[in-house]
CSV table of C-alpha atoms and ligand atoms in Angstrom, one decimal:
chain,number,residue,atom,x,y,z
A,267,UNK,CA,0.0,0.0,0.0
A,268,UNK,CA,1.2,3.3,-0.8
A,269,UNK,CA,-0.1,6.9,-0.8
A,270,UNK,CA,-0.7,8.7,-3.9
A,271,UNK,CA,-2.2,12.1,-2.7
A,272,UNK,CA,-2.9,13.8,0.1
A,273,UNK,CA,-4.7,16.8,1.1
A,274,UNK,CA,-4.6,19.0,4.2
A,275,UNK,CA,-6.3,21.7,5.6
A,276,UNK,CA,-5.6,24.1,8.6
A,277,UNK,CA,-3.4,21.0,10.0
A,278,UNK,CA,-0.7,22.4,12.7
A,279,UNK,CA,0.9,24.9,10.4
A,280,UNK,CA,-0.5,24.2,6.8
A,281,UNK,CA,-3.0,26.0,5.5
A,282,UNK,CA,-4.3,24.3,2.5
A,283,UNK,CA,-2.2,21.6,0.6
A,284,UNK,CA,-2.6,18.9,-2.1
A,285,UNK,CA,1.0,16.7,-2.5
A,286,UNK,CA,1.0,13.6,-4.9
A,287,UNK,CA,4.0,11.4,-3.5
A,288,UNK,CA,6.5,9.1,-5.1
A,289,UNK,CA,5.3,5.7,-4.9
A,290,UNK,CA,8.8,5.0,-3.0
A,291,UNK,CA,10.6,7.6,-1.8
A,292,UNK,CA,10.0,10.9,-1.2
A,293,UNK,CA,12.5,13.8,0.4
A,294,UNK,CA,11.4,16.2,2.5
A,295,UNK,CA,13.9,19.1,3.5
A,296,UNK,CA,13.7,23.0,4.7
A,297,UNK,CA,14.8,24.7,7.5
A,298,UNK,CA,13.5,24.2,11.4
A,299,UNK,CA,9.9,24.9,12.1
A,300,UNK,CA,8.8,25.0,8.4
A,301,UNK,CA,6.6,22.0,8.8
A,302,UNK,CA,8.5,19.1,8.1
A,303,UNK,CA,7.4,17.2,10.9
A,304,UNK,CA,3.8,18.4,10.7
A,305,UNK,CA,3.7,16.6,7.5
A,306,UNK,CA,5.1,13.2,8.4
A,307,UNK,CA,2.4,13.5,11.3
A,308,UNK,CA,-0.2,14.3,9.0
A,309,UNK,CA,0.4,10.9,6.9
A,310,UNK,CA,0.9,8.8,10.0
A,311,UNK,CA,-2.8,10.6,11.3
A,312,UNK,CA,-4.6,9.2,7.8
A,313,UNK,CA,-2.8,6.1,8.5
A,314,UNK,CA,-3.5,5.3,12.2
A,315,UNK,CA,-6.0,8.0,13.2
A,316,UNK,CA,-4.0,9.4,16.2
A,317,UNK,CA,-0.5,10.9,16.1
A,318,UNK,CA,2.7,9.9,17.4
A,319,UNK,CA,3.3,13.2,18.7
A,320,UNK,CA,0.5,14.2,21.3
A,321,UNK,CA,-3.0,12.8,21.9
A,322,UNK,CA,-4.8,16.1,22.1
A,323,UNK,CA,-6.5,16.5,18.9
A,324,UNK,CA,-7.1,19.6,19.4
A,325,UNK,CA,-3.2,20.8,19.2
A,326,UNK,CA,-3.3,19.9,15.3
A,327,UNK,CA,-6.1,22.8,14.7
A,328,UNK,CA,-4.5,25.3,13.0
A,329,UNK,CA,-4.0,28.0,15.6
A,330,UNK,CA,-7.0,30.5,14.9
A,331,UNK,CA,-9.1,27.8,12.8
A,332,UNK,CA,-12.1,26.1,14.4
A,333,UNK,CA,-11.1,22.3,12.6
A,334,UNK,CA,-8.3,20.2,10.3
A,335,UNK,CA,-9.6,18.0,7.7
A,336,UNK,CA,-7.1,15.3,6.1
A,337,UNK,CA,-7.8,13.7,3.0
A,338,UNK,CA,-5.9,10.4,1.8
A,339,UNK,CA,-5.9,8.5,-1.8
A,340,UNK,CA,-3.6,5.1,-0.6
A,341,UNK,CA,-3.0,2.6,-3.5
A,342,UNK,CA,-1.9,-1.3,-4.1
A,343,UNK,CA,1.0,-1.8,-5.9
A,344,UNK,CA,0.1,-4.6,-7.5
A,345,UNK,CA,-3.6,-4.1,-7.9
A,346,UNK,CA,-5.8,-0.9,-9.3
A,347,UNK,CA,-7.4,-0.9,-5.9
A,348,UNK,CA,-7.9,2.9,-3.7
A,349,UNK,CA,-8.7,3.0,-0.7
A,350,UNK,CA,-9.6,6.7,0.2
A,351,UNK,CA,-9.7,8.2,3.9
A,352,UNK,CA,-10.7,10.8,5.2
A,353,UNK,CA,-10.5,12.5,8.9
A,354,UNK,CA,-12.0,15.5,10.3
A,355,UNK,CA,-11.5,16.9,14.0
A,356,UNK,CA,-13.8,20.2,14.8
A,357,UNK,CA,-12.3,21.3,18.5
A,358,UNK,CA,-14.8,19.3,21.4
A,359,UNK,CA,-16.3,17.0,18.9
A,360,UNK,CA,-15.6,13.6,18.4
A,361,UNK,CA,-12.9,13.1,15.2
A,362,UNK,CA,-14.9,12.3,11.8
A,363,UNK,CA,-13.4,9.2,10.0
A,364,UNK,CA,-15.1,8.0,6.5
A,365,UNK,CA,-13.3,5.2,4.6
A,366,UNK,CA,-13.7,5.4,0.7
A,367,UNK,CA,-17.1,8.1,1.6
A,368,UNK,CA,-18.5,5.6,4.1
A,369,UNK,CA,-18.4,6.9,7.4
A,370,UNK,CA,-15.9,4.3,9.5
A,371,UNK,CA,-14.8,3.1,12.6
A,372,UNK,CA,-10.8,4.7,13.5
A,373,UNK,CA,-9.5,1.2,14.4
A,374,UNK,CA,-10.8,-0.4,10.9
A,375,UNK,CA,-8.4,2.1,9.1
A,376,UNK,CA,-6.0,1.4,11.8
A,377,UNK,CA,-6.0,-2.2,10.8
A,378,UNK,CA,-5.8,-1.6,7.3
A,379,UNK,CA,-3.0,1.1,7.0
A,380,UNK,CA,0.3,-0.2,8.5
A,381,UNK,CA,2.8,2.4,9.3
A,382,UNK,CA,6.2,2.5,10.7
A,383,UNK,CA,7.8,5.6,12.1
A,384,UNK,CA,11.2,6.9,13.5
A,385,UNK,CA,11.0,10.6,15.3
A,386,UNK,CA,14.2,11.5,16.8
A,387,UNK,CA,11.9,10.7,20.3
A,388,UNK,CA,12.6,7.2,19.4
A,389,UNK,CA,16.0,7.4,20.7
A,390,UNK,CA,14.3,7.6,24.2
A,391,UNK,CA,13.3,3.9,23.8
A,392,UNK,CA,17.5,3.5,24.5
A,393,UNK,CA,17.9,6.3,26.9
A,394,UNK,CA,15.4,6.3,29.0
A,395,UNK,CA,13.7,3.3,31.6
A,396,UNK,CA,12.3,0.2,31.1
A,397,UNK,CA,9.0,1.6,30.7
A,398,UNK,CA,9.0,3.3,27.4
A,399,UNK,CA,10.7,-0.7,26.0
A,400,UNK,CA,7.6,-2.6,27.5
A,401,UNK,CA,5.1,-0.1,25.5
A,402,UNK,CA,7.2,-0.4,22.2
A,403,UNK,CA,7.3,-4.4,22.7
A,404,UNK,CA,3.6,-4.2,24.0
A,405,UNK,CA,2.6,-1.9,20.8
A,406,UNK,CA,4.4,-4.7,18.5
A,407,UNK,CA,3.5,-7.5,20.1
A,408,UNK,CA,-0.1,-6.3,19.9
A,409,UNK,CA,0.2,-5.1,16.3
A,410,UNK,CA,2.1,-8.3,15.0
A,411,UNK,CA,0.4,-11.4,17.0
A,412,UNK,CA,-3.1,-11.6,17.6
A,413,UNK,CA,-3.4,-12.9,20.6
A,414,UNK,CA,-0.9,-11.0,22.2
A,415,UNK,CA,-3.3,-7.6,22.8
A,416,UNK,CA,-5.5,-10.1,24.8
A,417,UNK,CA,-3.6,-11.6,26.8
A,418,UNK,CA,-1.9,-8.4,27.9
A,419,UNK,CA,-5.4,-7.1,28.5
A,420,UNK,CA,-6.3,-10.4,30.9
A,421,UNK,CA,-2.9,-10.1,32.2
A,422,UNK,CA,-3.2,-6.2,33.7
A,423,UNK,CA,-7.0,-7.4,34.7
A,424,UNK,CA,-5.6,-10.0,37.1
A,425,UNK,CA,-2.5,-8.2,38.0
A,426,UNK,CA,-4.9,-5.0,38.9
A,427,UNK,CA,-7.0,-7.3,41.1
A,428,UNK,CA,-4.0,-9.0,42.7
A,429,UNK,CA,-2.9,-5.7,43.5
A,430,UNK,CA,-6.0,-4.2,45.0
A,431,UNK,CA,-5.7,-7.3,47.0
A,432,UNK,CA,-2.4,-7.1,48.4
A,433,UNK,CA,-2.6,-3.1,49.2
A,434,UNK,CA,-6.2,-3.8,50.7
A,435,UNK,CA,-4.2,-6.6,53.3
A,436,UNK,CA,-1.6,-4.3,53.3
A,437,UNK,CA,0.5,-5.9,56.6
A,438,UNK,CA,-2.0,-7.9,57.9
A,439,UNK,CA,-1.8,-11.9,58.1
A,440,UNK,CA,-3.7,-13.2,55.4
A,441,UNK,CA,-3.3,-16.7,54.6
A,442,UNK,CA,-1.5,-17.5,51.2
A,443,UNK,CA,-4.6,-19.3,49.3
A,444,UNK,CA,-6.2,-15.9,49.1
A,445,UNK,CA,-3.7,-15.1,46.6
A,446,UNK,CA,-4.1,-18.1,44.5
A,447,UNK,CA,-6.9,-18.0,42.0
A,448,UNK,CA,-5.1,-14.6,41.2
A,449,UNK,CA,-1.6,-16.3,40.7
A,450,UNK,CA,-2.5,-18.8,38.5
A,451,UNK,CA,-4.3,-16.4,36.2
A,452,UNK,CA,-1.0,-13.9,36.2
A,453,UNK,CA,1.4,-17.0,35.8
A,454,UNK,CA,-0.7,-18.1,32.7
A,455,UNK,CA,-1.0,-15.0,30.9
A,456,UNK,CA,2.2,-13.9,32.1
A,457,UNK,CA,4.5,-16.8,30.3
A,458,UNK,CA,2.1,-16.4,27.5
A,459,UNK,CA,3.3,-12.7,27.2
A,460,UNK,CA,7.0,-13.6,28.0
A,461,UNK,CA,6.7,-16.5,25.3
A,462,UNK,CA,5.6,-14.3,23.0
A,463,UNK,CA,7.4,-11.4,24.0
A,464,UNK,CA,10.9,-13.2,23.6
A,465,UNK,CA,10.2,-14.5,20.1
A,466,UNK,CA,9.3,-11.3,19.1
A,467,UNK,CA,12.3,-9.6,20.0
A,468,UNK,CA,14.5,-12.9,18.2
A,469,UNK,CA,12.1,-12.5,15.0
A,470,UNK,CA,13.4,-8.5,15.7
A,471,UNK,CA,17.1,-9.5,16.0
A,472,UNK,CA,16.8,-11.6,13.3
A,473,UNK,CA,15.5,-8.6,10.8
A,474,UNK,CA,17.9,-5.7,12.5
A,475,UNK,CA,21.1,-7.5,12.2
A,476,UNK,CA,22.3,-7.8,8.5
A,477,UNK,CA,20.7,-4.0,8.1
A,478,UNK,CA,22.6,-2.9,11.0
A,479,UNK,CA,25.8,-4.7,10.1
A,480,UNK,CA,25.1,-3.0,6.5
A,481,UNK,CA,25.0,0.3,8.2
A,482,UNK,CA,28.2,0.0,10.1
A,483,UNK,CA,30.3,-1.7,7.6
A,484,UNK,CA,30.5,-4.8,8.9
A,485,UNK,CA,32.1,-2.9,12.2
A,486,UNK,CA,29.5,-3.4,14.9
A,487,UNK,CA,26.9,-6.1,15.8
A,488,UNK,CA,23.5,-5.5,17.6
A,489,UNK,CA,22.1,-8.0,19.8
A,490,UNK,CA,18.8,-7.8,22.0
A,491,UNK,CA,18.5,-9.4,25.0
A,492,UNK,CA,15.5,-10.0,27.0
A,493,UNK,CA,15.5,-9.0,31.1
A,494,UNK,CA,13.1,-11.2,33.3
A,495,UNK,CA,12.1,-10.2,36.7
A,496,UNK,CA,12.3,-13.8,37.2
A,497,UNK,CA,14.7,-16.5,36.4
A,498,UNK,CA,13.8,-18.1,33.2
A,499,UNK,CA,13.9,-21.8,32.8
A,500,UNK,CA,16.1,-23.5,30.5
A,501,UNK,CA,12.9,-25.6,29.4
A,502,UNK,CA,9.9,-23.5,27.6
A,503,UNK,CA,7.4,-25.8,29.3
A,504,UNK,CA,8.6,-24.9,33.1
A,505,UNK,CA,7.8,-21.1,32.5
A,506,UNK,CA,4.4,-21.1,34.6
A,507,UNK,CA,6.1,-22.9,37.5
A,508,UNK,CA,9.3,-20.9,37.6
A,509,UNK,CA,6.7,-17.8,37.4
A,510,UNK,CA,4.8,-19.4,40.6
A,511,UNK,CA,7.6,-20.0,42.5
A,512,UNK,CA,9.2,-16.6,42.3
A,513,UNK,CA,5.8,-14.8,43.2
A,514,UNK,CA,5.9,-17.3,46.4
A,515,UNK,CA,9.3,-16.5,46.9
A,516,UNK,CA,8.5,-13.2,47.6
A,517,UNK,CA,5.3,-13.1,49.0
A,518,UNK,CA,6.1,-11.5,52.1
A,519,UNK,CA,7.6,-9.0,50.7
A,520,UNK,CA,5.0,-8.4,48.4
A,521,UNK,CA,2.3,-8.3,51.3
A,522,UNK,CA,4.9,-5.2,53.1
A,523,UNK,CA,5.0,-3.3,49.9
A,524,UNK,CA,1.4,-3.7,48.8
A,525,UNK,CA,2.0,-5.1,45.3
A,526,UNK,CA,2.8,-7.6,42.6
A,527,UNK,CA,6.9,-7.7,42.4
A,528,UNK,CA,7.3,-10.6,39.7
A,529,UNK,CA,6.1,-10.4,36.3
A,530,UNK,CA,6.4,-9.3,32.7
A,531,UNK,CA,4.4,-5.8,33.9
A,532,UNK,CA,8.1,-5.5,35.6
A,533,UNK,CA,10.3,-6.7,32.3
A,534,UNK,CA,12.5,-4.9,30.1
A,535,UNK,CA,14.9,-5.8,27.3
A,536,UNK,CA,18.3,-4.5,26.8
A,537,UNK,CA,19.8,-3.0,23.6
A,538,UNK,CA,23.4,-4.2,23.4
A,539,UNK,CA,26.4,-2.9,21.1
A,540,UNK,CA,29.0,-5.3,20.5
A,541,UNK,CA,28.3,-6.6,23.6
A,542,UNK,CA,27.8,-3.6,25.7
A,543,UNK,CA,24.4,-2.3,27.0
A,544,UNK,CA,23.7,1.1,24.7
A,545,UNK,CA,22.1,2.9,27.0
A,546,UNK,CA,25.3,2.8,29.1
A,547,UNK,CA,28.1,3.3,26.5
A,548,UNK,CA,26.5,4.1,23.1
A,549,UNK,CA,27.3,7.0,21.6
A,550,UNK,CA,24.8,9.0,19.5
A,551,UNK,CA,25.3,7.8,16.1
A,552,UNK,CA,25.3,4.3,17.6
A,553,UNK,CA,21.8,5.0,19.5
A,554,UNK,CA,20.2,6.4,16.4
A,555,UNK,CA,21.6,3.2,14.2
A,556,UNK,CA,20.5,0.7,16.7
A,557,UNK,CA,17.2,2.4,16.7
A,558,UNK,CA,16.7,2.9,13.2
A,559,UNK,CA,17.4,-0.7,13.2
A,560,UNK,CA,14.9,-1.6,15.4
A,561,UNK,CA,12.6,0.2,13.0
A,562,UNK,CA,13.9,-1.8,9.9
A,563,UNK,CA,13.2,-4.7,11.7
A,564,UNK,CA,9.9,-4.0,11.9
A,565,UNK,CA,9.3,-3.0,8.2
A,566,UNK,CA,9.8,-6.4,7.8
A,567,UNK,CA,7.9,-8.0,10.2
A,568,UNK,CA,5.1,-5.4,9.3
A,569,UNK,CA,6.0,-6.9,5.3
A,570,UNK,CA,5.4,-10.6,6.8
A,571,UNK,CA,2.8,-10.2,8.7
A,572,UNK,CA,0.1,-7.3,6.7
A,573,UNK,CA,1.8,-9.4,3.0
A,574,UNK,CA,2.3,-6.0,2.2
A,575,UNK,CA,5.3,-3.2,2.6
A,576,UNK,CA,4.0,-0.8,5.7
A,577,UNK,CA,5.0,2.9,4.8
A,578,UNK,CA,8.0,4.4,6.3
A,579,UNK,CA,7.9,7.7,8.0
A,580,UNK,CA,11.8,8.8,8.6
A,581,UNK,CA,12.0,11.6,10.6
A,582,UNK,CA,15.1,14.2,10.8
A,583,UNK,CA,16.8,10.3,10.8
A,584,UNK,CA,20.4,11.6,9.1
A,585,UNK,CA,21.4,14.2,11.9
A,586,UNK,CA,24.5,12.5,14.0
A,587,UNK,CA,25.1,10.4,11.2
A,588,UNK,CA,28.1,9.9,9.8
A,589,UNK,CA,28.7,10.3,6.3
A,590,UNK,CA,29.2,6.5,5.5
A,591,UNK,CA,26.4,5.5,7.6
A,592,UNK,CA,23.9,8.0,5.4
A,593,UNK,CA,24.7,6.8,2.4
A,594,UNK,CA,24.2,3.2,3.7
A,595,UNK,CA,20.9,4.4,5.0
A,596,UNK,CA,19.5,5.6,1.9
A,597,UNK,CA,20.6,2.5,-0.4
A,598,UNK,CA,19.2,0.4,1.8
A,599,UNK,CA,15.6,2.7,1.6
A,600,UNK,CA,16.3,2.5,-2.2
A,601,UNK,CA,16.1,-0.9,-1.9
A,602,UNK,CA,13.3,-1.4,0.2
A,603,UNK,CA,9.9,-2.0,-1.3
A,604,UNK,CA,8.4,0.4,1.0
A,605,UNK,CA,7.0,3.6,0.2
A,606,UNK,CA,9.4,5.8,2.1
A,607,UNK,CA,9.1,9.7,3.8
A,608,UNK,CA,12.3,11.4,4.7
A,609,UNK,CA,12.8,15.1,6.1
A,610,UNK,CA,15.6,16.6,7.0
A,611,UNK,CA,17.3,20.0,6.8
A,612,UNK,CA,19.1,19.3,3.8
A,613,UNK,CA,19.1,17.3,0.9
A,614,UNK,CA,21.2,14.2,1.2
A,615,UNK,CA,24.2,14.3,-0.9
A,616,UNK,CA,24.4,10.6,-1.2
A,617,UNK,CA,22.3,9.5,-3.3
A,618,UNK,CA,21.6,8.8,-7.3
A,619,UNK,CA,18.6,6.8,-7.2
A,620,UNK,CA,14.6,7.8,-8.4
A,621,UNK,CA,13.1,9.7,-5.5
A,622,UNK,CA,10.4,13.3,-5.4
A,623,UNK,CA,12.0,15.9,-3.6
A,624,UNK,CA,10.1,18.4,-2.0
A,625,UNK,CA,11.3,21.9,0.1
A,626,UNK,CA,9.0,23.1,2.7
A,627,UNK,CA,8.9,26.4,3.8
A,628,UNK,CA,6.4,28.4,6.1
A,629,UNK,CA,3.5,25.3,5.6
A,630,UNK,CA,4.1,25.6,2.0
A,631,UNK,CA,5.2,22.2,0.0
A,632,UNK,CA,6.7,22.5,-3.1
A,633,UNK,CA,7.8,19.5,-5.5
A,634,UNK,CA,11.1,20.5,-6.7
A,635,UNK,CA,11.2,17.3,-8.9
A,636,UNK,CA,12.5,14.0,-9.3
A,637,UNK,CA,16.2,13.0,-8.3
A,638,UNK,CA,17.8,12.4,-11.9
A,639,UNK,CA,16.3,17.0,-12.5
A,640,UNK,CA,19.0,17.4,-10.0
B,290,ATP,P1,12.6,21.0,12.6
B,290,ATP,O1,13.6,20.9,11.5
B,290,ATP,O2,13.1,21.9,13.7
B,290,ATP,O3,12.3,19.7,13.2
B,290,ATP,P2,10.1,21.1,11.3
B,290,ATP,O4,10.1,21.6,9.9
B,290,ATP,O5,9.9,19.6,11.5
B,290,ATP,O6,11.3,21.7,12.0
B,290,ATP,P3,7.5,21.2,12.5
B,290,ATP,O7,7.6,20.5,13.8
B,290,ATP,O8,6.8,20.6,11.4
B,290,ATP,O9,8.9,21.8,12.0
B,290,ATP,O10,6.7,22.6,13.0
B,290,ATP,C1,6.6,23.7,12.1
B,290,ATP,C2,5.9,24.8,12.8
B,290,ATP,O11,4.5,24.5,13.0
B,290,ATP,C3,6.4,25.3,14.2
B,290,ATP,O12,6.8,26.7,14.1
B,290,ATP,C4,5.2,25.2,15.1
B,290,ATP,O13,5.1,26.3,16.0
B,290,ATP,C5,4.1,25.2,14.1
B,290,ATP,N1,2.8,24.7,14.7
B,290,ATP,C6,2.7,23.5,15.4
B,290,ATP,N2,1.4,23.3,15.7
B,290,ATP,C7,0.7,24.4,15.1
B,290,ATP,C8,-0.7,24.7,15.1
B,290,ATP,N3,-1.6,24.0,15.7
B,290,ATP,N4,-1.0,25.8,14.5
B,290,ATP,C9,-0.1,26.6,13.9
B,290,ATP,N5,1.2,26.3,13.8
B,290,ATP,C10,1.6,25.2,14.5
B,291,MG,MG1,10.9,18.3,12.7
């Protein structure tokens, strides 16, 4: 699926604007706050009806305007089939989706659209806590397995109760078997969502490495590595009892603090750079390549998974790259199947392939023609 066309109006700083794209890539440069980023956020809104910048809808008015309207033509490849979307948000009412004219549900164009996008806030996912990693793996593992979204739903359901319970008994006695029908419903949807959780990030490995090796020139290698707050057994099969016995390990504990200290709700997986934890000793470049790797992983997941290439959103992805790791980057987007949106402040220099380049400038877009004009 890619997108031809594109219409805007009174989104963040654009005014009115109709863009036809590239079918693969398309270059977006211009100075800061021309509306670079407004646009990638634009066609990740079409695409998954929220934006990956803020949840207040309201913040993508137009300052002064009273609604944004977005208008998208997406088209297959291989087929002659459109699909057309359509959103508009008036401030305090709810946001107006129609798929091809028929008004529509946000979640079906959700489920239709697949997008994949790298904001320079990605490079929190290695700086910053655990927390941020479990959302990203939560948010694939719920976008690439199908079961995975419920069971994380049961699991926080039982893991809420079993809390409620503990701070409720908070130091008293209370015998043990209170706690179990709880326990066995956390230690069954809790190995489900470590299972699945740790093939995810091999099937992840799997897809990052040769692209990250690419990027590097062979000179670093990227591994993942998944952190338990329990021991995990050598054998697949003993994952529900090693779970059990580590929550009765520390029940007492548990009962003193007033909640639920084992489980994947506590789990994190560590980024690792020849060997060494990133967020310890990676420098920038290396943060922002083992990132965007993470994210070219999942292109191809996304590829496997939908049968079709998601669209890739890139955004300000060459600053703190070297010049060797640029050009890298954008032969392997040249090669990619994916329909591909860069911006940046400049025009990469690196670059001879077939690709629409556009310079925005005070919410104005303007196509300043293929690659080969240039
Ligand atoms: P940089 O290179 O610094 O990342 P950019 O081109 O990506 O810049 P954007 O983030 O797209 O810049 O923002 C462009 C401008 O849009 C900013 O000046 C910002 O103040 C403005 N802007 C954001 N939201 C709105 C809004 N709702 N109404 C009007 N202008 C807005
Ligand atoms: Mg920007």
């Amino acid at each position: 699926m890619y997108l031809q066309k594109i219409n805007l109006v009174n989104f963040r700083n654009y005014g009115k604007q109709e863009i036809a794209f590239h079918p693969e890539l398309n270059i977006f440069y211009g100075a800061n706050a021309q509306g670079k980023t407004n646009l990638l956020e634009a066609i990740y809104y079409l695409a998954v009806t929220r934006s990956f910048r803020t949840s207040q809808d309201a913040e993508l008015i137009k300052r002064g305007e009273q609604y944004f309207f977005l208008r998208g033509r997406f088209a297959r490849k291989k087929s002659d089939s459109v699909v057309q979307v359509e959103i508009g948000y008036r401030g305090s009412q709810r946001i107006q989706v129609k798929l091809n004219g028929v008004p529509a549900k946000r979640i079906e164009v959700a489920n239709l659209l697949p997008v994949v996008v790298f904001s320079p806030e990605d490079l929190l996912l290695i700086k910053e806590g655990p927390g941020r990693r479990r959302r990203f793996i939560n948010l694939e593992g719920s976008r690439l397995r199908k079961v995975y979204y419920r069971d994380l739903k049961e699991y926080q359901r039982a893991l809420m109760q079993r809390n409620r319970l503990l701070k409720e008994n908070k130091g008293l006695e209370v015998k043990e078997e209170l706690f179990e029908p709880w326990n066995k419903v956390l230690c069954n949807y809790g190995s489900r969502i470590i299972r699945q959780r740790l093939s995810l990030l091999k099937s992840l490995e799997r897809e990052a490495i040769p692209f990250f090796q690419y990027l590097t020139s062979q000179k670093e290698e990227l591994s993942l590595r998944y952190i338990s707050s329990f021991p995990l057994p050598p054998e697949d099969g003993k994952m529900e009892e090693h779970f059990l016995k580590s929550l009765q390990g520390r029940y007492g504990e548990e009962r003193r603090r007033g909640y639920t200290l084992v489980g994947p709700h506590l789990d994190d997986f560590e980024i690792l750079i020849n060997g060494a934890e990133a967020q310890k000793y990676a420098s920038q470049g290396q943060q922002r390549s083992a990132v965007l790797a993470l994210k070219m992983a999942e292109v191809k997941l996304f590829n496997a998974y939908y049968g079709e290439s998601p669209l890739v959103l890139l955004d300000d992805v060459f600053s703190e790259l070297d010049g060797e790791r640029k050009r890298h980057l954008l032969q392997h987007l040249e090669q990619m199947e994916a329909q591909v949106f860069i911006t940046g402040v400049e025009l990469p220099r690196y670059f001879k392939g077939e690709a629409k380049i556009f310079q925005v400038n005070e919410g104005m877009i303007s196509n300043e023609g293929n690659w080969g004009d240039h």
